[in-house]
Amino acid sequence: MSATPPTASQIATAQTNVHMACLRLVHDRLVVGSAGNISEQLTPGWFVVSPGGVLYEDLQPTDYPLVDVSTGTHTGPLPPTSELALHLGIYRHMPTVAAVVHTHSKYAAAFAVARIDLPFVCNENIGPGSEKILVTEYGAPGTSLLGSNAVATFARQPGSRAILLANHGVVALGDTVTKAYTTAAQVEWIAEVTHHAANLRPDLSPVVVLPPDQQDLIGHNYGFAVAREGASSDQEEH
Ligand SMILES: [Zn+2]
């Protein structure tokens, strides 16, 4: 049974949030054209998501469809992104997630194509307990397999807020669109720095990666908890 529908005001706010973030995707070169997609779960059981196949600059906030998590049905003038199954899968299996940002940013996509889990090399944080940004098994774009692979990969590292879709791009989570967007941008930063560092020191394989105890110290100093093996699998940090 569907949750109580959100109010018109709640829908309008979410549509504006998602639209503004989509405009940033292009401006920040995290996607090209109409690629990528963003959603926000405005009340439990309902999310607003970007439409598919239309340049973001040509959209108005009211063009962004509202989707019922339980049924997958949508309302609005335009159909949802072709990656609707990705967003549905995350909201159905990770109920504490409030926002999803999917990008095709270049350096991160290169790691996704090379199928290399992205290590942490400086002072990044992609969620408590995260030691790497994991690459999923391959699922074709627009399929439910892509969504289920994403959910399975997040489950391998509870607490993580980002993964790489094999041969595709980035998925970042947050409790707001802004936080999920920042994480997606941070993933790209990590990928670019890691790439350049590996080129500077090709003798390293692939680069100097911070060991878990150093990552714990960074987590302590920055005030975020770090949970490792044996930690609870709750996903409140998503
Ligand atoms: Zn994509």
PDB file of C-alpha atoms and ligand atoms in Angstrom, residues 83 102 104 168, ligand 1:
ATOM      1  CA  GLU A  83      17.452   4.696 -14.607  1.00  0.00           C
ATOM      2  CA  HIS A 102      24.069   9.510 -10.337  1.00  0.00           C
ATOM      3  CA  HIS A 104      29.081  10.020 -15.376  1.00  0.00           C
ATOM      4  CA  HIS A 168      29.181   3.451 -16.303  1.00  0.00           C
TER       5      HIS A 168
HETATM    6 ZN    ZN B   1      24.061   6.650 -16.142  1.00  0.00          ZN
END
